[in-house]
PDB file of C-alpha atoms in Angstrom:
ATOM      1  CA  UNK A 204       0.000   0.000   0.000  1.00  0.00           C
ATOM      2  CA  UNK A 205       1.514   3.037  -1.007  1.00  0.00           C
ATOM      3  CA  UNK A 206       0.715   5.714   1.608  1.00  0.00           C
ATOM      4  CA  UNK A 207      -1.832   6.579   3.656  1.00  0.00           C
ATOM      5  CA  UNK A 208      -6.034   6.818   2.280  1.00  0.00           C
ATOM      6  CA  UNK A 209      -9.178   4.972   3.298  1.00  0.00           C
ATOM      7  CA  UNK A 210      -9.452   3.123  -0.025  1.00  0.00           C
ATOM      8  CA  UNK A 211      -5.702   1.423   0.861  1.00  0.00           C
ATOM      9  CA  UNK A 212      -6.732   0.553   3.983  1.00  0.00           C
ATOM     10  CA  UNK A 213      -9.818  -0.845   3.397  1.00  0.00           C
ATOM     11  CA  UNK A 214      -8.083  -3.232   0.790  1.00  0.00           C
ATOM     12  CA  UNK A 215      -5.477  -3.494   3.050  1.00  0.00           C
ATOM     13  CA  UNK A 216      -7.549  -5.089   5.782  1.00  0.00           C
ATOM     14  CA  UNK A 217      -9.699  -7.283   3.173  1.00  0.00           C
ATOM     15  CA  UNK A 218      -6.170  -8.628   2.234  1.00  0.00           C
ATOM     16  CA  UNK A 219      -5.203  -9.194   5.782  1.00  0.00           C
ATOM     17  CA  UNK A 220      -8.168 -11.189   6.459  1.00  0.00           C
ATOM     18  CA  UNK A 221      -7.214 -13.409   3.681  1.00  0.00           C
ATOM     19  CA  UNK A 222      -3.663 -13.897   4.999  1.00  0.00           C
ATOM     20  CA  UNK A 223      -2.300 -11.850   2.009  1.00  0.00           C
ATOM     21  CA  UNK A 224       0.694  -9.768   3.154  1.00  0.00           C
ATOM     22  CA  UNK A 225       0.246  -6.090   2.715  1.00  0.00           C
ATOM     23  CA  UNK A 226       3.503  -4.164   2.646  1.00  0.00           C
ATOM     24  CA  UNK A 227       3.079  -0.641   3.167  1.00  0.00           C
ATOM     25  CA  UNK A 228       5.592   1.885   0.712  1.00  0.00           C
ATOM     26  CA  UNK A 229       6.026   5.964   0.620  1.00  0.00           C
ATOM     27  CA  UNK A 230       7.532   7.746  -2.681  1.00  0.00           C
ATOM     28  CA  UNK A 231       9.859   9.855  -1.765  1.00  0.00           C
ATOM     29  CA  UNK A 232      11.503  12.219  -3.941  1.00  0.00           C
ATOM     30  CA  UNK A 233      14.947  11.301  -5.515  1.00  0.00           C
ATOM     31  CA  UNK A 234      18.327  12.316  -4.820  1.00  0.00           C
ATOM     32  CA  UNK A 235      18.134  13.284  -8.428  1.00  0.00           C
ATOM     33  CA  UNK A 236      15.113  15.313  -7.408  1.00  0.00           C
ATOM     34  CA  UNK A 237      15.146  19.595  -8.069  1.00  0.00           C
ATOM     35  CA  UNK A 238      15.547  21.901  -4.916  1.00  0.00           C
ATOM     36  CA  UNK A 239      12.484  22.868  -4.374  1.00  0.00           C
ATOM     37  CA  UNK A 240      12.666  24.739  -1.007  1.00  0.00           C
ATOM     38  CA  UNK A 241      11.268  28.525  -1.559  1.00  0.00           C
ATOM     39  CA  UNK A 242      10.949  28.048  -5.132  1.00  0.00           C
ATOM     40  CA  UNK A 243       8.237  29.011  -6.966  1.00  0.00           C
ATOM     41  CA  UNK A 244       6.153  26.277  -9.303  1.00  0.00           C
ATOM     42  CA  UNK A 245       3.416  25.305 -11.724  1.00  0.00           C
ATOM     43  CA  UNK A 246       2.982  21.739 -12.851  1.00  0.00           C
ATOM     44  CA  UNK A 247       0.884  19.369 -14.521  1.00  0.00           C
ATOM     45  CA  UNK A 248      -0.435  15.594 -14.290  1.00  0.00           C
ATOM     46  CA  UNK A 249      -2.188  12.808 -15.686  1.00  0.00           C
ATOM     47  CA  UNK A 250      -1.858  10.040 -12.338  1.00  0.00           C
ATOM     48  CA  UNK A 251      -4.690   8.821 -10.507  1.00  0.00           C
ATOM     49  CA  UNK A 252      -4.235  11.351  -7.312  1.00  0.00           C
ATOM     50  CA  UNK A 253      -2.689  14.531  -8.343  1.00  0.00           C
ATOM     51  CA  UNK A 254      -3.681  15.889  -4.461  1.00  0.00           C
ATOM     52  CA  UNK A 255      -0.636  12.897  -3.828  1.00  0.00           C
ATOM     53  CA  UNK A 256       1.586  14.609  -5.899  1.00  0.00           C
ATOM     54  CA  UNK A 257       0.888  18.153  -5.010  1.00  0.00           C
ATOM     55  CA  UNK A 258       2.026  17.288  -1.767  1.00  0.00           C
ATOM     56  CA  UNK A 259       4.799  15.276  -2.337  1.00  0.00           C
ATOM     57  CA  UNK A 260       5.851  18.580  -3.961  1.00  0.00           C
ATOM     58  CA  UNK A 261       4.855  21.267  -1.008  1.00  0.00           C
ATOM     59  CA  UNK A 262       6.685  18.693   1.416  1.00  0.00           C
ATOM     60  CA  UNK A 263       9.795  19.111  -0.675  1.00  0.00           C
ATOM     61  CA  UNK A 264       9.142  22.875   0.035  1.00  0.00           C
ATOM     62  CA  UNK A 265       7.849  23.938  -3.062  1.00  0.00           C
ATOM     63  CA  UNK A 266       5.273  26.774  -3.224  1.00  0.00           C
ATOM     64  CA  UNK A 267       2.892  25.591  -5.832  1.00  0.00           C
ATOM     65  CA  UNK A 268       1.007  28.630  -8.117  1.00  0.00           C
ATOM     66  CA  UNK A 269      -1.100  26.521 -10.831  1.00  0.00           C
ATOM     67  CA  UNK A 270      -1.854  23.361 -11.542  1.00  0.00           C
ATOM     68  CA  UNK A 271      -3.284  21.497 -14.646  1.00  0.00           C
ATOM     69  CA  UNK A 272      -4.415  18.081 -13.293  1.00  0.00           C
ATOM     70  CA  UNK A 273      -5.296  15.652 -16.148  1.00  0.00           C
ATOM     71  CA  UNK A 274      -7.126  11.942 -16.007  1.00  0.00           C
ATOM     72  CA  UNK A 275      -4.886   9.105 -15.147  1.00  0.00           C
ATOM     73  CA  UNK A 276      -2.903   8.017 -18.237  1.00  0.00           C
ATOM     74  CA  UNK A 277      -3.726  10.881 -20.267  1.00  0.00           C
ATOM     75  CA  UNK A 278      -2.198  10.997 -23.395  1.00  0.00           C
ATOM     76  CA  UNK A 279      -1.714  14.865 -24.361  1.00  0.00           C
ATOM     77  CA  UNK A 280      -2.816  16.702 -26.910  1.00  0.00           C
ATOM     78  CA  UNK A 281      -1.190  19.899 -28.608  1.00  0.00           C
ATOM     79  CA  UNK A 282      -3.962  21.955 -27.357  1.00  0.00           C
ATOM     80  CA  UNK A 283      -2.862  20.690 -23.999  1.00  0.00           C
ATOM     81  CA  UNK A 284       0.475  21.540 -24.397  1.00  0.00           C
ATOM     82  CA  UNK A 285      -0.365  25.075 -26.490  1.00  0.00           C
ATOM     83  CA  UNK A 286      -2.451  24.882 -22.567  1.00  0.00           C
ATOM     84  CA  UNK A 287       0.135  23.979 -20.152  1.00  0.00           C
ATOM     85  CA  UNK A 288       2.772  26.354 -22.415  1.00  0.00           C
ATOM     86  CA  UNK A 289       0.447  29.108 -21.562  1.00  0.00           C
ATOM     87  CA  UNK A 290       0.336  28.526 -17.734  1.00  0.00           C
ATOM     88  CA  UNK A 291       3.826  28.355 -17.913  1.00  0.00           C
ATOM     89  CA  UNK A 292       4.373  31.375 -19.862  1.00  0.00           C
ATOM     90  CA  UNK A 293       1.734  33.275 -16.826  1.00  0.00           C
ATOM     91  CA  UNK A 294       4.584  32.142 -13.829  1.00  0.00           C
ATOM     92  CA  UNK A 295       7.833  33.245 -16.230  1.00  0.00           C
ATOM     93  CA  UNK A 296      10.026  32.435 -12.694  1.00  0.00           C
ATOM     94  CA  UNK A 297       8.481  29.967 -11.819  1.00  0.00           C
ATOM     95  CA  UNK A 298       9.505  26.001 -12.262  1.00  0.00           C
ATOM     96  CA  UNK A 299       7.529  23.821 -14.833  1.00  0.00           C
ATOM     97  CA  UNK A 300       7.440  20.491 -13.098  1.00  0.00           C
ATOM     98  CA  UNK A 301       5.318  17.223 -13.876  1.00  0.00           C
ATOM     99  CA  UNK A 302       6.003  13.475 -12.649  1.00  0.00           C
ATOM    100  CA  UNK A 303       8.314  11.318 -14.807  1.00  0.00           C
ATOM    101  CA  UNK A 304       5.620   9.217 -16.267  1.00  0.00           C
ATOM    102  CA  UNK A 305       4.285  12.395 -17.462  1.00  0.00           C
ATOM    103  CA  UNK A 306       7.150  13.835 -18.819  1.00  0.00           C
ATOM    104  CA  UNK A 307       7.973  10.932 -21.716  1.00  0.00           C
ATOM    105  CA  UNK A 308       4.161  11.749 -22.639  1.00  0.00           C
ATOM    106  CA  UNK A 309       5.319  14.762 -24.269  1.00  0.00           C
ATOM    107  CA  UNK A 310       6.662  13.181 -27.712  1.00  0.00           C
ATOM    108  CA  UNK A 311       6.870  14.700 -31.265  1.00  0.00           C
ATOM    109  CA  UNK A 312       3.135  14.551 -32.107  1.00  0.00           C
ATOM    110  CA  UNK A 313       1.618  16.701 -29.285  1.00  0.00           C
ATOM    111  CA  UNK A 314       4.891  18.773 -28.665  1.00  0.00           C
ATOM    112  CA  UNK A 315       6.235  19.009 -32.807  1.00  0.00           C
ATOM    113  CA  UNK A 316       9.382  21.493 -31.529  1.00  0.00           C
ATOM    114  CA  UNK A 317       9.859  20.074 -28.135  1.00  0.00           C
ATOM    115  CA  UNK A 318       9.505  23.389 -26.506  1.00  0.00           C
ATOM    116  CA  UNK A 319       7.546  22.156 -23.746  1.00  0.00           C
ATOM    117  CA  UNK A 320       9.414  18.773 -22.849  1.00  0.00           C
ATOM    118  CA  UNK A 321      12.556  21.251 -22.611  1.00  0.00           C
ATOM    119  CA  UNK A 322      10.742  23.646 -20.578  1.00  0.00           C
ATOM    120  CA  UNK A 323       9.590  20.922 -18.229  1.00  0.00           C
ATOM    121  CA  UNK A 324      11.213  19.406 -15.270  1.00  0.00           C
ATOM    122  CA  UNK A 325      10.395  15.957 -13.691  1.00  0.00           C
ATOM    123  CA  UNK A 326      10.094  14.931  -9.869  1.00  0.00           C
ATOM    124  CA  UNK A 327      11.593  12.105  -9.472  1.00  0.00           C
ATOM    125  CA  UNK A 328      10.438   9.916  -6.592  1.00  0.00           C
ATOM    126  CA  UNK A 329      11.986   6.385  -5.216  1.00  0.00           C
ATOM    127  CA  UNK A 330       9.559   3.772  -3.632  1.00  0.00           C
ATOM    128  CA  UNK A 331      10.803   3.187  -0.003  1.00  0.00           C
ATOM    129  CA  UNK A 332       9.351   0.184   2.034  1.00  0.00           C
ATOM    130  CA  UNK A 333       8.554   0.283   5.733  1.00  0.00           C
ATOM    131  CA  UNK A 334       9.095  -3.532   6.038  1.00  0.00           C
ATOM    132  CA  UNK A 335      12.347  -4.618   3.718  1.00  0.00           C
ATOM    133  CA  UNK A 336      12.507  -7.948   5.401  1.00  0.00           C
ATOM    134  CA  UNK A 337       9.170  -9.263   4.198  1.00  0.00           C
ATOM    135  CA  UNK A 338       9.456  -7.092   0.598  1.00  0.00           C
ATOM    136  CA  UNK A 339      12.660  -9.679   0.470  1.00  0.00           C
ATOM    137  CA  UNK A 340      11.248 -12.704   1.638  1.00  0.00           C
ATOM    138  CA  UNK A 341       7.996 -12.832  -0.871  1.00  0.00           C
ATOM    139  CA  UNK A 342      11.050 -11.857  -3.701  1.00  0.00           C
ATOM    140  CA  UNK A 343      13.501 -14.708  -2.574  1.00  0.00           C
ATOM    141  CA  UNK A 344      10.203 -17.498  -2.799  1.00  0.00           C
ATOM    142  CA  UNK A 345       9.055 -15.886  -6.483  1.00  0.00           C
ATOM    143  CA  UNK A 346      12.763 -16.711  -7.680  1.00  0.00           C
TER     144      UNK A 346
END
């Protein structure tokens, strides 16, 4: 389960009750991640629960302006990038960010001169597990 919400837990506890081992996991941003602290940003998204990112993002110290929060697995258009260009060109100082996944959705049919994937920055996050020893356990008996 990757951090906290009722809709984990409640699968989490269904699992449980099937002896089904849960782990519970946190991303966490990369070492390869950008300062953030102070600075000023506007991103965009196409995951599942943007709110997650957001404040993966504030936590890192960032101090978020606009958003453009887009249905999981969105595949972008060029009116959403002629869309997100705009927002970006409204916060000139500002950081463009978005999540990695994302980022490699900006390709040469919905960004033709690449302006935007050059513009933008990724987050990068790791996935960290609270119980390793169990993780490696149900690893060592798949292989």
């Amino acid at each position: 389960m990757v951090g906290p919400g009722k809709p984990g837990t409640s699968l989490a506890a269904m699992a449980r009750s099937r002896a089904v081992p849960v782990l519970n996991a946190a991303l966490v941003p990369a070492e390869a991640a950008p300062e953030l602290a102070g600075r000023d940003v506007v991103c965009f998204s196409g995951i599942a629960n943007a709110d997650k990112f957001h404040a993966s993002l504030e936590r890192a110290g960032a101090c978020i302006q606009e958003t453009m929060v887009y249905g999981d697995h969105h595949m972008f258009t060029p009116q959403d990038i002629r869309d997100i260009a705009a927002m970006s060109d409204r916060w000139p100082d500002a950081l463009l960010l978005s999540t990695q996944k994302d980022r490699v959705r900006l390709t040469r049919a919905n960004d033709p001169g690449r302006r935007l994937r050059a513009r933008a920055r990724s987050f990068p996050v790791v996935m960290t597990f609270a119980d390793t020893a169990t993780l490696d356990r149900l690893l060592r008996d798949l292989f």
